[in-house]
PDB file of C-alpha atoms and ligand atoms in Angstrom:
ATOM      1  CA  MET A  15       0.000   0.000   0.000  1.00  0.00           C
ATOM      2  CA  SER A  16       1.438   3.383  -0.938  1.00  0.00           C
ATOM      3  CA  ARG A  17       2.127   5.915   1.778  1.00  0.00           C
ATOM      4  CA  ILE A  18       0.468   9.308   1.755  1.00  0.00           C
ATOM      5  CA  ALA A  19       2.101  12.536   2.919  1.00  0.00           C
ATOM      6  CA  TYR A  20       0.590  15.908   3.742  1.00  0.00           C
ATOM      7  CA  VAL A  21       2.331  18.957   2.250  1.00  0.00           C
ATOM      8  CA  ASN A  22       0.867  22.408   2.808  1.00  0.00           C
ATOM      9  CA  GLY A  23      -2.788  21.582   2.431  1.00  0.00           C
ATOM     10  CA  ARG A  24      -2.444  18.654   0.030  1.00  0.00           C
ATOM     11  CA  TYR A  25      -2.384  14.917   0.559  1.00  0.00           C
ATOM     12  CA  MET A  26      -0.115  13.242  -1.969  1.00  0.00           C
ATOM     13  CA  PRO A  27       1.797  10.015  -2.600  1.00  0.00           C
ATOM     14  CA  HIS A  28       4.835   9.887  -0.319  1.00  0.00           C
ATOM     15  CA  ARG A  29       7.279   9.514  -3.221  1.00  0.00           C
ATOM     16  CA  GLU A  30       5.994  12.729  -4.822  1.00  0.00           C
ATOM     17  CA  ALA A  31       5.886  14.765  -1.608  1.00  0.00           C
ATOM     18  CA  ALA A  32       8.371  17.653  -1.827  1.00  0.00           C
ATOM     19  CA  VAL A  33       9.003  21.201  -0.718  1.00  0.00           C
ATOM     20  CA  HIS A  34      10.716  23.992  -2.642  1.00  0.00           C
ATOM     21  CA  VAL A  35      14.537  24.200  -2.624  1.00  0.00           C
ATOM     22  CA  GLU A  36      14.288  27.580  -0.902  1.00  0.00           C
ATOM     23  CA  ASP A  37      12.283  26.277   2.021  1.00  0.00           C
ATOM     24  CA  ARG A  38      14.043  27.750   5.046  1.00  0.00           C
ATOM     25  CA  GLY A  39      13.914  24.396   6.804  1.00  0.00           C
ATOM     26  CA  TYR A  40      16.098  23.004   4.035  1.00  0.00           C
ATOM     27  CA  GLN A  41      18.498  25.957   3.854  1.00  0.00           C
ATOM     28  CA  PHE A  42      18.756  27.112   7.492  1.00  0.00           C
ATOM     29  CA  SER A  43      17.143  24.362   9.631  1.00  0.00           C
ATOM     30  CA  ASP A  44      14.674  27.170  10.298  1.00  0.00           C
ATOM     31  CA  GLY A  45      11.902  24.949  11.554  1.00  0.00           C
ATOM     32  CA  VAL A  46      10.702  22.575  14.216  1.00  0.00           C
ATOM     33  CA  TYR A  47       9.240  19.095  14.336  1.00  0.00           C
ATOM     34  CA  GLU A  48       7.304  16.608  16.409  1.00  0.00           C
ATOM     35  CA  VAL A  49       7.175  12.836  16.411  1.00  0.00           C
ATOM     36  CA  VAL A  50       3.929  11.463  17.774  1.00  0.00           C
ATOM     37  CA  LEU A  51       3.497   7.790  18.492  1.00  0.00           C
ATOM     38  CA  ILE A  52       0.428   5.915  17.296  1.00  0.00           C
ATOM     39  CA  ARG A  53      -0.828   2.964  19.312  1.00  0.00           C
ATOM     40  CA  HIS A  54      -3.778   0.901  18.061  1.00  0.00           C
ATOM     41  CA  GLY A  55      -4.413   3.592  15.453  1.00  0.00           C
ATOM     42  CA  LYS A  56      -4.690   6.419  18.017  1.00  0.00           C
ATOM     43  CA  MET A  57      -2.237   9.213  18.786  1.00  0.00           C
ATOM     44  CA  VAL A  58      -0.424   8.960  22.122  1.00  0.00           C
ATOM     45  CA  ASP A  59      -0.114  12.206  24.096  1.00  0.00           C
ATOM     46  CA  GLU A  60      -1.185  14.308  21.131  1.00  0.00           C
ATOM     47  CA  ALA A  61      -2.166  17.246  23.344  1.00  0.00           C
ATOM     48  CA  PRO A  62       1.241  17.711  25.045  1.00  0.00           C
ATOM     49  CA  HIS A  63       2.994  17.231  21.697  1.00  0.00           C
ATOM     50  CA  LEU A  64       0.949  20.109  20.287  1.00  0.00           C
ATOM     51  CA  VAL A  65       1.726  22.233  23.344  1.00  0.00           C
ATOM     52  CA  ARG A  66       5.447  21.616  22.823  1.00  0.00           C
ATOM     53  CA  LEU A  67       5.122  22.355  19.092  1.00  0.00           C
ATOM     54  CA  GLU A  68       3.492  25.676  19.874  1.00  0.00           C
ATOM     55  CA  ARG A  69       6.230  26.480  22.358  1.00  0.00           C
ATOM     56  CA  SER A  70       9.009  25.598  19.886  1.00  0.00           C
ATOM     57  CA  LEU A  71       7.351  27.766  17.223  1.00  0.00           C
ATOM     58  CA  GLY A  72       6.936  30.619  19.701  1.00  0.00           C
ATOM     59  CA  GLU A  73      10.610  30.503  20.732  1.00  0.00           C
ATOM     60  CA  LEU A  74      11.614  30.830  17.062  1.00  0.00           C
ATOM     61  CA  GLN A  75       8.901  33.403  16.292  1.00  0.00           C
ATOM     62  CA  ILE A  76       7.452  31.209  13.576  1.00  0.00           C
ATOM     63  CA  LYS A  77       3.779  31.906  12.936  1.00  0.00           C
ATOM     64  CA  THR A  78       1.562  28.960  13.931  1.00  0.00           C
ATOM     65  CA  PRO A  79       0.320  27.439  10.688  1.00  0.00           C
ATOM     66  CA  MET A  80      -3.219  26.639  11.842  1.00  0.00           C
ATOM     67  CA  SER A  81      -5.257  26.068  14.972  1.00  0.00           C
ATOM     68  CA  ASN A  82      -4.574  23.019  17.114  1.00  0.00           C
ATOM     69  CA  ALA A  83      -7.999  21.681  16.152  1.00  0.00           C
ATOM     70  CA  ALA A  84      -7.060  21.919  12.456  1.00  0.00           C
ATOM     71  CA  LEU A  85      -3.672  20.297  13.090  1.00  0.00           C
ATOM     72  CA  ARG A  86      -5.381  17.465  14.924  1.00  0.00           C
ATOM     73  CA  GLN A  87      -7.682  16.990  11.954  1.00  0.00           C
ATOM     74  CA  VAL A  88      -4.761  16.768   9.544  1.00  0.00           C
ATOM     75  CA  MET A  89      -2.969  14.308  11.824  1.00  0.00           C
ATOM     76  CA  ALA A  90      -6.047  12.097  12.038  1.00  0.00           C
ATOM     77  CA  GLU A  91      -6.446  12.274   8.264  1.00  0.00           C
ATOM     78  CA  VAL A  92      -2.794  11.305   7.698  1.00  0.00           C
ATOM     79  CA  VAL A  93      -3.261   8.300   9.986  1.00  0.00           C
ATOM     80  CA  ARG A  94      -6.491   7.367   8.207  1.00  0.00           C
ATOM     81  CA  ARG A  95      -5.070   7.725   4.695  1.00  0.00           C
ATOM     82  CA  ASN A  96      -2.057   5.610   5.630  1.00  0.00           C
ATOM     83  CA  ARG A  97      -4.402   3.021   7.139  1.00  0.00           C
ATOM     84  CA  ILE A  98      -2.475   2.841  10.385  1.00  0.00           C
ATOM     85  CA  THR A  99      -4.687   0.827  12.681  1.00  0.00           C
ATOM     86  CA  GLY A 100      -1.879  -0.665  14.764  1.00  0.00           C
ATOM     87  CA  ASN A 101       1.345   1.013  15.871  1.00  0.00           C
ATOM     88  CA  GLY A 102       3.110   3.754  14.034  1.00  0.00           C
ATOM     89  CA  LEU A 103       4.243   7.324  14.186  1.00  0.00           C
ATOM     90  CA  ILE A 104       3.507  10.704  12.707  1.00  0.00           C
ATOM     91  CA  TYR A 105       6.382  12.976  11.749  1.00  0.00           C
ATOM     92  CA  MET A 106       5.387  16.624  11.521  1.00  0.00           C
ATOM     93  CA  GLN A 107       7.705  19.407  10.377  1.00  0.00           C
ATOM     94  CA  VAL A 108       6.827  23.092  10.479  1.00  0.00           C
ATOM     95  CA  THR A 109       9.203  25.643   8.940  1.00  0.00           C
ATOM     96  CA  ARG A 110       9.318  29.376   8.303  1.00  0.00           C
ATOM     97  CA  GLY A 111       8.487  28.504   4.715  1.00  0.00           C
ATOM     98  CA  VAL A 112       9.858  29.401   1.316  1.00  0.00           C
ATOM     99  CA  ALA A 113      11.636  32.725   0.780  1.00  0.00           C
ATOM    100  CA  LYS A 114      14.560  34.227  -1.112  1.00  0.00           C
ATOM    101  CA  ARG A 115      17.685  33.137   0.748  1.00  0.00           C
ATOM    102  CA  ASP A 116      18.531  35.647   3.480  1.00  0.00           C
ATOM    103  CA  HIS A 117      19.386  34.752   7.078  1.00  0.00           C
ATOM    104  CA  ALA A 118      16.970  37.305   8.577  1.00  0.00           C
ATOM    105  CA  PHE A 119      13.255  36.514   8.630  1.00  0.00           C
ATOM    106  CA  PRO A 120      11.381  37.183   5.376  1.00  0.00           C
ATOM    107  CA  ALA A 121       8.922  40.083   5.433  1.00  0.00           C
ATOM    108  CA  ASN A 122       5.847  37.954   4.954  1.00  0.00           C
ATOM    109  CA  PRO A 123       6.658  34.365   5.922  1.00  0.00           C
ATOM    110  CA  GLN A 124       4.245  31.592   4.950  1.00  0.00           C
ATOM    111  CA  THR A 125       4.669  28.815   7.482  1.00  0.00           C
ATOM    112  CA  SER A 126       5.068  25.450   5.820  1.00  0.00           C
ATOM    113  CA  VAL A 127       3.696  22.171   7.240  1.00  0.00           C
ATOM    114  CA  VAL A 128       4.652  18.667   6.209  1.00  0.00           C
ATOM    115  CA  MET A 129       3.426  15.426   7.759  1.00  0.00           C
ATOM    116  CA  THR A 130       4.254  11.803   7.098  1.00  0.00           C
ATOM    117  CA  ALA A 131       3.251   8.639   8.897  1.00  0.00           C
ATOM    118  CA  LYS A 132       4.598   5.140   9.024  1.00  0.00           C
ATOM    119  CA  ARG A 133       3.815   1.844  10.651  1.00  0.00           C
ATOM    120  CA  LEU A 134       5.912   0.460  13.488  1.00  0.00           C
ATOM    121  CA  PRO A 135       6.122  -3.061  14.858  1.00  0.00           C
ATOM    122  CA  GLU A 136       4.283  -3.963  18.047  1.00  0.00           C
ATOM    123  CA  PRO A 137       6.456  -3.137  21.091  1.00  0.00           C
ATOM    124  CA  SER A 138       7.699  -6.295  22.732  1.00  0.00           C
ATOM    125  CA  ARG A 139       8.977  -6.850  26.254  1.00  0.00           C
ATOM    126  CA  THR A 140      11.378  -9.577  25.076  1.00  0.00           C
ATOM    127  CA  GLY A 141      13.741  -7.154  23.374  1.00  0.00           C
ATOM    128  CA  VAL A 142      13.425  -4.771  26.285  1.00  0.00           C
ATOM    129  CA  GLU A 143      14.666  -7.224  28.904  1.00  0.00           C
ATOM    130  CA  ASP A 144      18.098  -7.554  27.281  1.00  0.00           C
ATOM    131  CA  GLY A 145      18.643  -3.823  27.267  1.00  0.00           C
ATOM    132  CA  VAL A 146      20.884  -1.880  24.928  1.00  0.00           C
ATOM    133  CA  LYS A 147      24.362  -0.406  24.901  1.00  0.00           C
ATOM    134  CA  ALA A 148      25.057   3.328  25.012  1.00  0.00           C
ATOM    135  CA  ILE A 149      28.270   5.234  24.469  1.00  0.00           C
ATOM    136  CA  THR A 150      29.146   8.636  25.898  1.00  0.00           C
ATOM    137  CA  ILE A 151      30.126  11.615  23.766  1.00  0.00           C
ATOM    138  CA  PRO A 152      30.695  15.317  24.463  1.00  0.00           C
ATOM    139  CA  ASP A 153      27.570  17.433  24.096  1.00  0.00           C
ATOM    140  CA  ILE A 154      28.514  19.846  21.305  1.00  0.00           C
ATOM    141  CA  ARG A 155      25.032  21.312  20.776  1.00  0.00           C
ATOM    142  CA  TRP A 156      23.846  24.899  21.132  1.00  0.00           C
ATOM    143  CA  GLU A 157      22.259  26.437  24.230  1.00  0.00           C
ATOM    144  CA  ARG A 158      18.618  26.029  23.187  1.00  0.00           C
ATOM    145  CA  CYS A 159      18.220  22.262  23.243  1.00  0.00           C
ATOM    146  CA  ASP A 160      14.750  22.855  24.730  1.00  0.00           C
ATOM    147  CA  ILE A 161      13.514  23.798  21.250  1.00  0.00           C
ATOM    148  CA  LYS A 162      12.690  20.803  19.052  1.00  0.00           C
ATOM    149  CA  THR A 163      14.368  22.246  15.985  1.00  0.00           C
ATOM    150  CA  VAL A 164      15.207  20.334  12.822  1.00  0.00           C
ATOM    151  CA  GLY A 165      18.825  21.475  13.289  1.00  0.00           C
ATOM    152  CA  LEU A 166      19.984  18.011  14.334  1.00  0.00           C
ATOM    153  CA  LEU A 167      23.541  17.787  13.068  1.00  0.00           C
ATOM    154  CA  ALA A 168      25.114  17.089  16.483  1.00  0.00           C
ATOM    155  CA  SER A 169      22.553  14.331  17.044  1.00  0.00           C
ATOM    156  CA  VAL A 170      23.181  12.913  13.573  1.00  0.00           C
ATOM    157  CA  LEU A 171      26.928  12.705  14.233  1.00  0.00           C
ATOM    158  CA  GLY A 172      26.387  11.310  17.724  1.00  0.00           C
ATOM    159  CA  LYS A 173      23.967   8.626  16.599  1.00  0.00           C
ATOM    160  CA  GLN A 174      26.316   7.617  13.799  1.00  0.00           C
ATOM    161  CA  GLN A 175      29.128   7.282  16.337  1.00  0.00           C
ATOM    162  CA  ALA A 176      26.856   5.069  18.431  1.00  0.00           C
ATOM    163  CA  ARG A 177      25.959   2.984  15.388  1.00  0.00           C
ATOM    164  CA  GLU A 178      29.632   2.490  14.520  1.00  0.00           C
ATOM    165  CA  ALA A 179      30.349   1.418  18.106  1.00  0.00           C
ATOM    166  CA  GLY A 180      27.525  -1.125  17.949  1.00  0.00           C
ATOM    167  CA  ALA A 181      25.506   0.947  20.414  1.00  0.00           C
ATOM    168  CA  TYR A 182      21.847   1.978  20.404  1.00  0.00           C
ATOM    169  CA  GLU A 183      22.312   5.490  21.708  1.00  0.00           C
ATOM    170  CA  ALA A 184      24.965   8.058  22.539  1.00  0.00           C
ATOM    171  CA  LEU A 185      24.606   9.824  25.877  1.00  0.00           C
ATOM    172  CA  GLN A 186      25.783  13.410  25.577  1.00  0.00           C
ATOM    173  CA  VAL A 187      27.932  14.801  28.357  1.00  0.00           C
ATOM    174  CA  ASP A 188      28.319  18.483  29.281  1.00  0.00           C
ATOM    175  CA  SER A 189      31.607  20.244  30.092  1.00  0.00           C
ATOM    176  CA  GLU A 190      31.230  19.389  33.800  1.00  0.00           C
ATOM    177  CA  GLY A 191      30.882  15.660  33.196  1.00  0.00           C
ATOM    178  CA  PHE A 192      27.103  15.516  33.638  1.00  0.00           C
ATOM    179  CA  VAL A 193      24.924  13.561  31.216  1.00  0.00           C
ATOM    180  CA  THR A 194      22.518  15.874  29.420  1.00  0.00           C
ATOM    181  CA  GLU A 195      20.474  13.397  27.339  1.00  0.00           C
ATOM    182  CA  GLY A 196      20.679  10.938  24.465  1.00  0.00           C
ATOM    183  CA  THR A 197      20.884  12.121  20.861  1.00  0.00           C
ATOM    184  CA  SER A 198      17.155  11.411  20.505  1.00  0.00           C
ATOM    185  CA  SER A 199      16.065  10.448  23.999  1.00  0.00           C
ATOM    186  CA  ASN A 200      16.094  11.539  27.633  1.00  0.00           C
ATOM    187  CA  ALA A 201      18.432   9.762  30.056  1.00  0.00           C
ATOM    188  CA  TRP A 202      17.538   8.238  33.437  1.00  0.00           C
ATOM    189  CA  ILE A 203      19.219   6.212  36.158  1.00  0.00           C
ATOM    190  CA  VAL A 204      18.139   4.404  39.311  1.00  0.00           C
ATOM    191  CA  THR A 205      20.621   4.958  42.131  1.00  0.00           C
ATOM    192  CA  ALA A 206      21.845   2.332  44.568  1.00  0.00           C
ATOM    193  CA  ASP A 207      19.270   3.749  47.032  1.00  0.00           C
ATOM    194  CA  GLY A 208      16.490   3.099  44.520  1.00  0.00           C
ATOM    195  CA  ASP A 209      15.890   6.734  43.572  1.00  0.00           C
ATOM    196  CA  LEU A 210      14.819   7.415  40.013  1.00  0.00           C
ATOM    197  CA  VAL A 211      16.906  10.285  38.634  1.00  0.00           C
ATOM    198  CA  THR A 212      16.607  12.343  35.485  1.00  0.00           C
ATOM    199  CA  ARG A 213      17.921  15.765  34.675  1.00  0.00           C
ATOM    200  CA  ARG A 214      15.662  18.743  35.298  1.00  0.00           C
ATOM    201  CA  ALA A 215      14.265  20.138  32.055  1.00  0.00           C
ATOM    202  CA  ASN A 216      15.876  23.437  31.164  1.00  0.00           C
ATOM    203  CA  ASN A 217      17.576  24.782  28.034  1.00  0.00           C
ATOM    204  CA  ALA A 218      20.178  21.951  28.146  1.00  0.00           C
ATOM    205  CA  ILE A 219      17.719  19.226  27.143  1.00  0.00           C
ATOM    206  CA  LEU A 220      14.540  18.611  25.219  1.00  0.00           C
ATOM    207  CA  ASN A 221      11.686  18.123  27.643  1.00  0.00           C
ATOM    208  CA  GLY A 222      10.519  14.789  26.272  1.00  0.00           C
ATOM    209  CA  ILE A 223       6.813  14.082  26.235  1.00  0.00           C
ATOM    210  CA  THR A 224       7.647  10.482  27.192  1.00  0.00           C
ATOM    211  CA  ARG A 225       9.816  11.896  30.002  1.00  0.00           C
ATOM    212  CA  LEU A 226       6.869  13.884  31.343  1.00  0.00           C
ATOM    213  CA  THR A 227       4.539  10.898  31.151  1.00  0.00           C
ATOM    214  CA  VAL A 228       7.058   8.561  32.803  1.00  0.00           C
ATOM    215  CA  LEU A 229       7.530  11.079  35.633  1.00  0.00           C
ATOM    216  CA  LYS A 230       3.753  11.167  36.077  1.00  0.00           C
ATOM    217  CA  LEU A 231       3.524   7.364  36.075  1.00  0.00           C
ATOM    218  CA  ALA A 232       6.428   7.077  38.532  1.00  0.00           C
ATOM    219  CA  GLU A 233       4.756   9.516  40.883  1.00  0.00           C
ATOM    220  CA  ARG A 234       1.471   7.589  40.709  1.00  0.00           C
ATOM    221  CA  ALA A 235       3.294   4.330  41.432  1.00  0.00           C
ATOM    222  CA  GLY A 236       4.871   5.893  44.517  1.00  0.00           C
ATOM    223  CA  ILE A 237       8.400   5.649  43.076  1.00  0.00           C
ATOM    224  CA  ARG A 238      10.800   8.164  44.646  1.00  0.00           C
ATOM    225  CA  PHE A 239      12.263  10.398  41.972  1.00  0.00           C
ATOM    226  CA  VAL A 240      14.508  13.400  41.839  1.00  0.00           C
ATOM    227  CA  GLU A 241      15.200  15.744  38.924  1.00  0.00           C
ATOM    228  CA  ARG A 242      18.917  16.492  39.054  1.00  0.00           C
ATOM    229  CA  PRO A 243      21.956  16.044  36.855  1.00  0.00           C
ATOM    230  CA  PHE A 244      24.065  12.883  37.180  1.00  0.00           C
ATOM    231  CA  THR A 245      27.612  12.208  36.021  1.00  0.00           C
ATOM    232  CA  VAL A 246      28.806   9.490  33.675  1.00  0.00           C
ATOM    233  CA  GLU A 247      30.513   7.807  36.664  1.00  0.00           C
ATOM    234  CA  GLU A 248      27.270   7.798  38.619  1.00  0.00           C
ATOM    235  CA  ALA A 249      25.434   6.335  35.630  1.00  0.00           C
ATOM    236  CA  LYS A 250      28.040   3.593  35.213  1.00  0.00           C
ATOM    237  CA  GLY A 251      27.716   2.685  38.886  1.00  0.00           C
ATOM    238  CA  ALA A 252      23.917   2.910  38.894  1.00  0.00           C
ATOM    239  CA  ARG A 253      21.557   0.073  39.702  1.00  0.00           C
ATOM    240  CA  GLU A 254      19.649   0.729  36.467  1.00  0.00           C
ATOM    241  CA  ALA A 255      19.763   3.062  33.502  1.00  0.00           C
ATOM    242  CA  PHE A 256      17.312   3.693  30.679  1.00  0.00           C
ATOM    243  CA  VAL A 257      16.366   6.191  28.002  1.00  0.00           C
ATOM    244  CA  THR A 258      12.912   7.399  26.966  1.00  0.00           C
ATOM    245  CA  SER A 259      11.427   8.765  23.763  1.00  0.00           C
ATOM    246  CA  ALA A 260       8.289   8.429  21.662  1.00  0.00           C
ATOM    247  CA  THR A 261       9.924   5.713  19.581  1.00  0.00           C
ATOM    248  CA  SER A 262      12.147   4.072  22.228  1.00  0.00           C
ATOM    249  CA  LEU A 263       9.408   4.121  24.894  1.00  0.00           C
ATOM    250  CA  VAL A 264      11.274   3.061  28.062  1.00  0.00           C
ATOM    251  CA  LYS A 265      14.490   1.432  26.854  1.00  0.00           C
ATOM    252  CA  PRO A 266      16.776  -0.138  29.467  1.00  0.00           C
ATOM    253  CA  VAL A 267      20.481   0.605  29.023  1.00  0.00           C
ATOM    254  CA  THR A 268      22.613  -2.266  30.278  1.00  0.00           C
ATOM    255  CA  GLN A 269      26.026  -1.095  29.141  1.00  0.00           C
ATOM    256  CA  ILE A 270      27.600   2.371  29.020  1.00  0.00           C
ATOM    257  CA  ASP A 271      30.883   2.475  27.101  1.00  0.00           C
ATOM    258  CA  ASP A 272      32.742  -0.596  28.411  1.00  0.00           C
ATOM    259  CA  THR A 273      30.919  -0.748  31.718  1.00  0.00           C
ATOM    260  CA  VAL A 274      28.112  -3.236  32.231  1.00  0.00           C
ATOM    261  CA  ILE A 275      25.329  -1.780  34.381  1.00  0.00           C
ATOM    262  CA  ALA A 276      24.563  -3.902  37.456  1.00  0.00           C
ATOM    263  CA  ASN A 277      24.084  -7.524  36.291  1.00  0.00           C
ATOM    264  CA  GLY A 278      23.763  -6.581  32.612  1.00  0.00           C
ATOM    265  CA  LYS A 279      19.995  -7.153  32.498  1.00  0.00           C
ATOM    266  CA  ALA A 280      17.177  -4.630  32.488  1.00  0.00           C
ATOM    267  CA  GLY A 281      16.362  -3.542  36.034  1.00  0.00           C
ATOM    268  CA  GLY A 282      13.065  -4.035  37.845  1.00  0.00           C
ATOM    269  CA  LEU A 283      12.097  -0.384  37.946  1.00  0.00           C
ATOM    270  CA  SER A 284      12.870   0.071  34.236  1.00  0.00           C
ATOM    271  CA  LEU A 285      10.623  -2.883  33.376  1.00  0.00           C
ATOM    272  CA  GLN A 286       7.908  -1.649  35.746  1.00  0.00           C
ATOM    273  CA  LEU A 287       7.944   1.730  33.995  1.00  0.00           C
ATOM    274  CA  PHE A 288       8.013   0.089  30.557  1.00  0.00           C
ATOM    275  CA  ASP A 289       4.903  -1.911  31.470  1.00  0.00           C
ATOM    276  CA  ALA A 290       3.214   1.125  32.994  1.00  0.00           C
ATOM    277  CA  TYR A 291       3.937   3.171  29.878  1.00  0.00           C
ATOM    278  CA  LEU A 292       2.616   0.421  27.603  1.00  0.00           C
ATOM    279  CA  ASP A 293      -0.619   0.306  29.609  1.00  0.00           C
ATOM    280  CA  TYR A 294      -0.834   4.087  29.657  1.00  0.00           C
ATOM    281  CA  MET A 295      -0.653   4.381  25.845  1.00  0.00           C
ATOM    282  CA  THR A 296      -4.118   2.936  25.345  1.00  0.00           C
ATOM    283  CA  THR A 297      -5.846   4.913  28.113  1.00  0.00           C
ATOM    284  CA  ASP A 298      -8.294   7.768  27.502  1.00  0.00           C
ATOM    285  CA  GLU A 299      -5.796   9.998  29.293  1.00  0.00           C
ATOM    286  CA  ALA A 300      -3.138   9.304  26.619  1.00  0.00           C
ATOM    287  CA  ARG A 301      -5.674   9.900  23.867  1.00  0.00           C
ATOM    288  CA  ALA A 302      -7.007  13.217  25.133  1.00  0.00           C
TER     289      ALA A 302
HETATM  290  C1  PLP B 414      17.309  15.300  21.993  1.00  0.00           C
HETATM  291  C2  PLP B 414      16.062  14.587  22.378  1.00  0.00           C
HETATM  292  N1  PLP B 414      15.784  14.421  23.672  1.00  0.00           N
HETATM  293  C3  PLP B 414      14.678  13.770  24.079  1.00  0.00           C
HETATM  294  C4  PLP B 414      13.783  13.235  23.167  1.00  0.00           C
HETATM  295  C5  PLP B 414      12.568  12.515  23.642  1.00  0.00           C
HETATM  296  O1  PLP B 414      11.402  13.257  23.408  1.00  0.00           O
HETATM  297  P1  PLP B 414       9.993  12.569  23.283  1.00  0.00           P
HETATM  298  O2  PLP B 414       9.809  11.765  24.529  1.00  0.00           O
HETATM  299  O3  PLP B 414       9.035  13.700  23.205  1.00  0.00           O
HETATM  300  O4  PLP B 414      10.024  11.725  22.061  1.00  0.00           O
HETATM  301  C6  PLP B 414      14.037  13.393  21.793  1.00  0.00           C
HETATM  302  C7  PLP B 414      13.104  12.851  20.811  1.00  0.00           C
HETATM  303  O5  PLP B 414      13.295  12.918  19.623  1.00  0.00           O
HETATM  304  C8  PLP B 414      15.197  14.094  21.393  1.00  0.00           C
HETATM  305  O6  PLP B 414      15.489  14.262  20.093  1.00  0.00           O
END
């Protein structure tokens, strides 16, 4: 079945979907994006994703392309036209549009919106229990990592480095030795005392929607958590480590660089949160 993409008001075959060469997203990374997970054909946490999109656009002074209600309609239509009734994701990119190349904003920008969707396999606990390897790399990004911009070059290079090292993710480390986040995920540990730790969301990281939901689920489950930075050494000596994102869900990390975490298997709290997140995805709350 052929995939359908949405490009500025039109639904078209994926292979024909294109934007102009002078789209500012293409020339300057002057745009933002969202990745929204689809579970059983329904968007997961659509509302907070749209809140974050609006915030990203606001920080870059890009005009919102349409109301949230209209965006939701387009998203639903993209899911419908791609016949995604199981798991999948929507990729949405919003840029400052097409204009004659000039770094400063154009006088009358026409915000551009592109959406694609694809199917994903059913999440399975089997793969999760083995965990994945992560490497550590210096965080070379800019100071506005809170904006979900399409300027992803540092993440591209970091993920490639991970790939070449046979690792799933690269954990980025700031100049003081603290882990900021993965190249496309937020980073968490469980300390020897059983505290769940993740970095506080400020301009150094993207405030993941999965991160926010996992914090909420942890709180409801009575798990003690603290939002603070942690070093690479602390992570390597932790009882558990994992990363979260819309596509990784809750992904246990069982090796960081050459250090095996605890007994090399996914930890109990990581699996508890994975299960809780899986349950959460099909609730009315996730579909609001
Ligand atoms: C740098 C970075 N941090 C964190 C995340 C996780 O965000 P979310 O949970 O909203 O997918 C992503 C997702 O792409 C990311 O790119």
